[in-house]
Coordinates of C-alpha atoms in Angstrom, one line a residue:
X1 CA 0.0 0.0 0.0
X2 CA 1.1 3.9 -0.9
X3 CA 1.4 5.1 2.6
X4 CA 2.3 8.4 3.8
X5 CA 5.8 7.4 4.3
X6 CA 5.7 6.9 0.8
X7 CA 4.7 10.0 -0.4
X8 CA 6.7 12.0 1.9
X9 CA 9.8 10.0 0.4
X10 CA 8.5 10.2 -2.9
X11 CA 8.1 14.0 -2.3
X12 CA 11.5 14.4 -1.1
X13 CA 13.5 12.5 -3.6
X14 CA 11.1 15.0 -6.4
X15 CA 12.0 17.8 -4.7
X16 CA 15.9 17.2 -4.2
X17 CA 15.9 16.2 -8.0
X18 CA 14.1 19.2 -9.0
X19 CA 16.0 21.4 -6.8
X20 CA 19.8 19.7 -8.0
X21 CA 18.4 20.5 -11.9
X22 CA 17.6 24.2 -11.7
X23 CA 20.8 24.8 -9.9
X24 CA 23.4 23.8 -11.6
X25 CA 21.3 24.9 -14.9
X26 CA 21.9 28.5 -13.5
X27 CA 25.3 27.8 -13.1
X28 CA 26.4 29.6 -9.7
X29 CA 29.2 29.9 -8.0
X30 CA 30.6 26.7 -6.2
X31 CA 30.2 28.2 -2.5
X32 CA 26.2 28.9 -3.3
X33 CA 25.4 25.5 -4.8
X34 CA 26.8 23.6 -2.0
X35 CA 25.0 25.9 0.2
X36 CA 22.0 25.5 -1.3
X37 CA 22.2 21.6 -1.8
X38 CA 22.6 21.4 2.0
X39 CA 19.3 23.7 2.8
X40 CA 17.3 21.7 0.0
X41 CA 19.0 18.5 1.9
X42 CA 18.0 19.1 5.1
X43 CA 15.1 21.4 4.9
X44 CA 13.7 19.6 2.0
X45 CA 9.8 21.7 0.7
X46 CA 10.4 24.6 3.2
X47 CA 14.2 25.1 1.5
X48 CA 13.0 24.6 -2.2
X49 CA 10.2 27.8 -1.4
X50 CA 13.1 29.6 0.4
X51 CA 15.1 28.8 -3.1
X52 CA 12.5 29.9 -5.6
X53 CA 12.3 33.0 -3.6
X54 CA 15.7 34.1 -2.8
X55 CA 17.9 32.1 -4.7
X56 CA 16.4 31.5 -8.4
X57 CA 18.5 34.0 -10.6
X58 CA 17.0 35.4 -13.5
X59 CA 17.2 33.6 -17.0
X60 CA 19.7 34.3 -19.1
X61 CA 17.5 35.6 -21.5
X62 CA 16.5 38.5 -19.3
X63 CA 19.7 39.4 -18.5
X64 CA 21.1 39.5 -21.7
X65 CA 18.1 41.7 -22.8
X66 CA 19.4 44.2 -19.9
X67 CA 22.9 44.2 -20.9
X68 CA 21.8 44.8 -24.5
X69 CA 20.8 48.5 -22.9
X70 CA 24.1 49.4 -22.1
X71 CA 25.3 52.5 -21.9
X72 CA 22.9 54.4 -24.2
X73 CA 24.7 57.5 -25.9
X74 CA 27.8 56.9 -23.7
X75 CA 29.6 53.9 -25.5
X76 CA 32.3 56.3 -27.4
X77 CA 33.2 58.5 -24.8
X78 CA 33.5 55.7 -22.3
X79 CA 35.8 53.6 -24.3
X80 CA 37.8 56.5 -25.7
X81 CA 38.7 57.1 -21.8
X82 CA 39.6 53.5 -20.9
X83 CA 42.0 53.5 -23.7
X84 CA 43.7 57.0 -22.8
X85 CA 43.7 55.2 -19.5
X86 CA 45.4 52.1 -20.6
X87 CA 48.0 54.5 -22.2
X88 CA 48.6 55.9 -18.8
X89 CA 46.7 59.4 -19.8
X90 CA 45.0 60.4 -17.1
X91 CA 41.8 62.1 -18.0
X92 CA 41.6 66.2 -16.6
X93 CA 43.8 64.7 -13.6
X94 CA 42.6 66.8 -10.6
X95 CA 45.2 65.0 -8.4
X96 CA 48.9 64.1 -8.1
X97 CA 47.5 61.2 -5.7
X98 CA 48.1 58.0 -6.6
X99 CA 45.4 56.3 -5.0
X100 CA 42.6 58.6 -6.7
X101 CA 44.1 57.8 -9.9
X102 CA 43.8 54.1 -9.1
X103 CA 40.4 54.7 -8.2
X104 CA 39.5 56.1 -11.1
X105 CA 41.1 53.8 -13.2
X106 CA 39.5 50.4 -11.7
X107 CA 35.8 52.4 -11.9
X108 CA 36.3 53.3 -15.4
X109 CA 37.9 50.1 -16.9
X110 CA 36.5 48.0 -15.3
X111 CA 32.9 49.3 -14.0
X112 CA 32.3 51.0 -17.3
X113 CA 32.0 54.4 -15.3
X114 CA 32.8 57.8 -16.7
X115 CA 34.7 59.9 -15.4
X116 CA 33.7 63.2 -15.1
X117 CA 34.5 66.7 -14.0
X118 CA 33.3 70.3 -13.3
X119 CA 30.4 69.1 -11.5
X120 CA 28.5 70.7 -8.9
X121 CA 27.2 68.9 -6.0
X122 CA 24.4 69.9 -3.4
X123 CA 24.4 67.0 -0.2
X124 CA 20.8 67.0 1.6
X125 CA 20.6 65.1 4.4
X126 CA 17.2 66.0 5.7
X127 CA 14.2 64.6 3.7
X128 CA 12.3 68.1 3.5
X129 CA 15.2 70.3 2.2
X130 CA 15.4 67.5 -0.5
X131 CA 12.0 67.1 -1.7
X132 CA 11.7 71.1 -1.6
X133 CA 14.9 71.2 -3.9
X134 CA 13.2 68.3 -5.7
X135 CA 9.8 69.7 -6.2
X136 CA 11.0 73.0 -7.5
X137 CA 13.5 71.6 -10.0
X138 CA 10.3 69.7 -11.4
X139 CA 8.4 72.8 -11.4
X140 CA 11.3 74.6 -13.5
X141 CA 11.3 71.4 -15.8
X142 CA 10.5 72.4 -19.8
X143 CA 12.2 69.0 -21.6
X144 CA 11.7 66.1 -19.7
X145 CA 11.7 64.3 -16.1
X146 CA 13.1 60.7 -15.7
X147 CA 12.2 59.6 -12.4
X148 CA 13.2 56.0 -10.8
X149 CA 12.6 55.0 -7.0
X150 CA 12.6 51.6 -5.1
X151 CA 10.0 52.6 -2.2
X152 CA 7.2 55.0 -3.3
X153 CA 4.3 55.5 -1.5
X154 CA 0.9 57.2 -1.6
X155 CA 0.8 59.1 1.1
X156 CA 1.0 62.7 1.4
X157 CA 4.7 63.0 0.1
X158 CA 3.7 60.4 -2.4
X159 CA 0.6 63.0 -3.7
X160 CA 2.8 66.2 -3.6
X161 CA 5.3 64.6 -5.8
X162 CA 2.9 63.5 -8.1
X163 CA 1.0 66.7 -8.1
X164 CA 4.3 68.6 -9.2
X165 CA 4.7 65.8 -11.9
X166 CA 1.1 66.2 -13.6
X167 CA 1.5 70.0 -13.7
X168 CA 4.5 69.4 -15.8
X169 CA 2.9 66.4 -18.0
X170 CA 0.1 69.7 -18.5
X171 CA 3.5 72.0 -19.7
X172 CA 4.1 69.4 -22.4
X173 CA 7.3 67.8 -20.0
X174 CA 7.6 64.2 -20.6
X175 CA 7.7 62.2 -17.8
X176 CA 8.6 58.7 -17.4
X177 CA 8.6 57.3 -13.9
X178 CA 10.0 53.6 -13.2
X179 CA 9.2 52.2 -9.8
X180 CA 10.3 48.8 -8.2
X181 CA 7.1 46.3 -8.1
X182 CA 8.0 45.1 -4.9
X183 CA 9.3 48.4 -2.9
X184 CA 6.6 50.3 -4.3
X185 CA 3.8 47.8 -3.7
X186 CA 1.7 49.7 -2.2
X187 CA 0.6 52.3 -5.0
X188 CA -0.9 51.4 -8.4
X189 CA -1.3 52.8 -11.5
X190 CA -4.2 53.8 -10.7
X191 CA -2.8 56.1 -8.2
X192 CA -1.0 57.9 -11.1
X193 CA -3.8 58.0 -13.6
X194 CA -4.2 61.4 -14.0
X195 CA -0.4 61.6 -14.8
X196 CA -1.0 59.0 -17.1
X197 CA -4.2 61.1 -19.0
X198 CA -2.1 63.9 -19.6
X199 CA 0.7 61.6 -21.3
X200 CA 3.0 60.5 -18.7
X201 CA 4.5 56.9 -18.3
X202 CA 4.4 54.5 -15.4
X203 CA 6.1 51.2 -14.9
X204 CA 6.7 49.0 -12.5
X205 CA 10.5 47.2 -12.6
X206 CA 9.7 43.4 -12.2
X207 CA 6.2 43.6 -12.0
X208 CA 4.2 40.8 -9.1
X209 CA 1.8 38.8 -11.2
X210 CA 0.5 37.5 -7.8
X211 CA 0.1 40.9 -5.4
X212 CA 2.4 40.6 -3.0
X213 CA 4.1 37.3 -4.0
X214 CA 7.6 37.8 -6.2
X215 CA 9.6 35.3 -6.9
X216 CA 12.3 38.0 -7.5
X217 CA 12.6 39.4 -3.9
X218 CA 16.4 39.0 -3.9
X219 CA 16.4 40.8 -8.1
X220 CA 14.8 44.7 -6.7
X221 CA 15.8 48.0 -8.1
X222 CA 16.9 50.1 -5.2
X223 CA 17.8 52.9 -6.8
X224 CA 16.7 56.3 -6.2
X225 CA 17.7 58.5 -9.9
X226 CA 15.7 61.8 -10.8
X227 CA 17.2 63.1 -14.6
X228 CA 15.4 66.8 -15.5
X229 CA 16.0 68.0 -18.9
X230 CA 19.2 66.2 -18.7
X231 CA 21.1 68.7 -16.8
X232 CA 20.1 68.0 -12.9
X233 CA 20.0 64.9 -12.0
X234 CA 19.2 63.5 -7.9
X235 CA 20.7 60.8 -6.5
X236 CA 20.7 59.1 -2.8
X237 CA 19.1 57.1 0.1
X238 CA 15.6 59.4 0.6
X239 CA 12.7 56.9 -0.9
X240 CA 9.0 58.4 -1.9
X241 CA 7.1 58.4 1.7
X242 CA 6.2 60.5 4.6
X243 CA 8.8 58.3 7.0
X244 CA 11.7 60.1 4.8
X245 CA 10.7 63.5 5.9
X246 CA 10.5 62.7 9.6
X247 CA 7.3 63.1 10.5
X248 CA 6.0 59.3 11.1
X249 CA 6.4 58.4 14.9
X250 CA 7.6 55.1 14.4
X251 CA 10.7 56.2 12.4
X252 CA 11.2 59.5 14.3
X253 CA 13.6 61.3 12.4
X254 CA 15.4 60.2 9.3
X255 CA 18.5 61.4 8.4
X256 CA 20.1 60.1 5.3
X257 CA 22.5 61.4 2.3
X258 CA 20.9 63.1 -1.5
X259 CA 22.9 64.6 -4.0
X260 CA 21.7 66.8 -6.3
X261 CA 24.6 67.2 -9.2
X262 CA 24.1 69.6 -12.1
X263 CA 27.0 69.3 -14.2
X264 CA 28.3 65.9 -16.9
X265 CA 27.7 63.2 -13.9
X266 CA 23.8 63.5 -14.9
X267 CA 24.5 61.9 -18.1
X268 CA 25.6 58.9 -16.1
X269 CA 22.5 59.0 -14.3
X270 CA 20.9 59.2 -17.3
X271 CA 22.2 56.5 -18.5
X272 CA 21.5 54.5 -16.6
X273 CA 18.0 55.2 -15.9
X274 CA 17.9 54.5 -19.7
X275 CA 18.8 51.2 -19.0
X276 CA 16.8 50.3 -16.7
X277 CA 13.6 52.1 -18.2
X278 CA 14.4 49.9 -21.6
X279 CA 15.1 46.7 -19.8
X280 CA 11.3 46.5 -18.8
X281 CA 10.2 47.7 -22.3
X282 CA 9.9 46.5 -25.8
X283 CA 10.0 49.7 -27.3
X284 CA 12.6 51.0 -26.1
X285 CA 14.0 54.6 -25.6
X286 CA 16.4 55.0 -28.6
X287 CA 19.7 57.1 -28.2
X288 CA 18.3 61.1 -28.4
X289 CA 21.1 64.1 -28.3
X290 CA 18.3 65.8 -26.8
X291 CA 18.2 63.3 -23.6
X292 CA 22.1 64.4 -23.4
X293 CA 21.8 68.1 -24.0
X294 CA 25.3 70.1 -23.7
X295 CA 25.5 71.1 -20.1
X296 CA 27.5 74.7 -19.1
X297 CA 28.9 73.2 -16.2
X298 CA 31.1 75.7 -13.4
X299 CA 31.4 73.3 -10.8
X300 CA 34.9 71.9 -9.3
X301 CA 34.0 68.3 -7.9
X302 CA 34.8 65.3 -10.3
X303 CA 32.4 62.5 -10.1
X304 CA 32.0 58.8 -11.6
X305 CA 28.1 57.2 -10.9
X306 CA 29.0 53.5 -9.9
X307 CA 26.2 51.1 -10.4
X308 CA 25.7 47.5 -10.3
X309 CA 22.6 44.7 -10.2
X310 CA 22.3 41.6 -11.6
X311 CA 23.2 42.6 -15.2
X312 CA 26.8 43.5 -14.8
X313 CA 29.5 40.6 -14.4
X314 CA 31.3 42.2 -11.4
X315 CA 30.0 43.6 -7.7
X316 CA 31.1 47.3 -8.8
X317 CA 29.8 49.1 -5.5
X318 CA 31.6 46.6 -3.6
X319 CA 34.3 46.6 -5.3
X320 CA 34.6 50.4 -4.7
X321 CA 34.3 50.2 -1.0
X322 CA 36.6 47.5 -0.3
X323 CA 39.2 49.6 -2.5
X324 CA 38.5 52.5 -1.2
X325 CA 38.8 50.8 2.1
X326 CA 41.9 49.8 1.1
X327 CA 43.5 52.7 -0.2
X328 CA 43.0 55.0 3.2
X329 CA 45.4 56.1 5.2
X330 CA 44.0 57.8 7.9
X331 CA 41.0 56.7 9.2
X332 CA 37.5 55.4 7.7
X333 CA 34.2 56.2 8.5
X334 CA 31.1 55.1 7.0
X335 CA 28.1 56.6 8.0
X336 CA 25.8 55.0 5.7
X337 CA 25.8 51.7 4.7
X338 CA 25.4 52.7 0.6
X339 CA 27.4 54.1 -1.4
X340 CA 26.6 57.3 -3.2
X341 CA 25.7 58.0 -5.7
X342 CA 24.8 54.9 -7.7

């Protein structure tokens, strides 16, 4: 007779064979497929969930369709820099130190990041300044506002940001907003239909097919990116929600770092917003001078946007840390535990 010893043998032996095929068929590093044999071994059902939830990858397929993005409008500049580089030209050096110059030369060689300079930098680190900054830079917007955040809510924050956004999709300003399903899980399109009416975009990165089940949880776009008219561009750790500005009691106040840069780093930004806007989109956003307009910049701070997700081969952001980490000489102090900007 079938008992239910059986089946729960039956079942296990399934799921161990099931769970041994998708692995090694995503091809992961040595140290994760052990790891993950053992929880499927001994935590055999309950460890198959945990894998489809935090340890499936995404396909090939979809990767390769991300990378195909790369680097809208920035491909010849970029590479014309890594070779100078190569050549031991340093780009506009701004330094006689040897460890910038190292910096800079891992970043752009290797994490396909340009280098830039003459950039001018504003740091907020209180949620209210940077929304202010935010909402009148949106207000002053006559081209187009590319807007890209993990957490965005619908709460009063939330509907002040989106007010300022439909009385620019009334000016004629395109607006194309890119939100992470899962972060921003709590507001709909619907919540952005009148944006929508008068012509603006919303979409969702990784969309849930089931609400509030993603097998993706461990694949979410975390970055916060605001392009306007291709000159400013905002970049940090405030999210979309009344928590950020400090005025929700169980988060008392929240202090974080936002740059806003106005100088050739927005192209970067750009870029890379591009990317990740095309990457969720079959028609994608071609290459467009006018998305890279010709920028009169006056500011002194060199910059390089560093970036990395599930479509680049190498941990860039860590990377940068643990040399940066490993280039100091004094002392190192990390108040945050991101990097900015990214």
């Amino acid at each position: 007779m079938f008992g239910m010893d059986n089946f729960i043998t039956v079942l296990f032996v399934v799921n161990l064979l099931l769970s041994m095929i998708i692995i090694f068929r995503e091809r992961k590093q040595t140290a994760q497929t052990w790891a993950w044999l053992l929880v499927l071994l001994f935590v055999p059902i309950v460890g198959f969930v945990l894998y489809i939830f935090l340890g499936k990858g995404i396909s090939k397929e979809k990767i390769f369709d991300m990378r195909a993005q790369a680097n809208v409008g920035l491909n010849v500049e970029l590479e014309e820099q890594k070779q100078a580089l190569k050549r031991g030209l340093f780009p506009h050096p701004p330094t006689d130190q040897v460890e910038v110059k190292q910096l800079v030369y891992m970043l752009t060689v290797f994490g396909h990041s340009l280098y830039t300079t003459s950039n001018q930098l504003t740091l907020y680190t209180d949620g209210r300044e940077k929304f202010d900054a935010l909402i009148a830079d949106i207000d002053q917007a006559h081209a187009h506002i590319h807007m890209e955040y993990y957490i965005y809510r619908g709460d009063a924050l939330g509907v002040e940001i989106k007010e300022a956004l439909v009385r620019a999709a009334k000016r004629g300003v395109k607006v194309r907003v890119l939100l992470d399903a899962w972060g921003s899980s709590s507001v709909s399109l619907k919540f952005f239909e009148e944006l929508r009416v008068h012509g603006g975009q919303v979409s969702f990165f990784f969309p849930l097919f089931v609400p509030f089940i993603n097998p993706r949880i461990n694949y979410r776009n975390h970055r916060k990116i605001v392009v306007i008219d291709g000159k400013i561009g905002y970049t940090g750790g405030f999210n979309v929600g009344d928590e950020y500005l400090g005025v929700v009691e169980k988060f008392g106040y929240w202090r974080d770092n936002h740059l806003r840069i106005v100088g050739p780093a927005v192209y970067s930004l750009q870029n890379r917003f591009l990317m990740d806007w095309n990457s969720q989109h079959k028609l994608e956003i071609k290459y467009d001078e006018a998305l890279f307009p010709s920028i009169h910049a006056t500011g002194t701070v060199a910059a390089q946007v560093v970036t990395s997700g599930p479509d680049t081969e190498r941990e860039e952001i860590k990377m940068t840390y643990l040399k940066m980490i490993n280039l100091a000489k004094k002392r190192d102090h990390d108040p945050n535990a991101v990097l900015y900007p990214r």
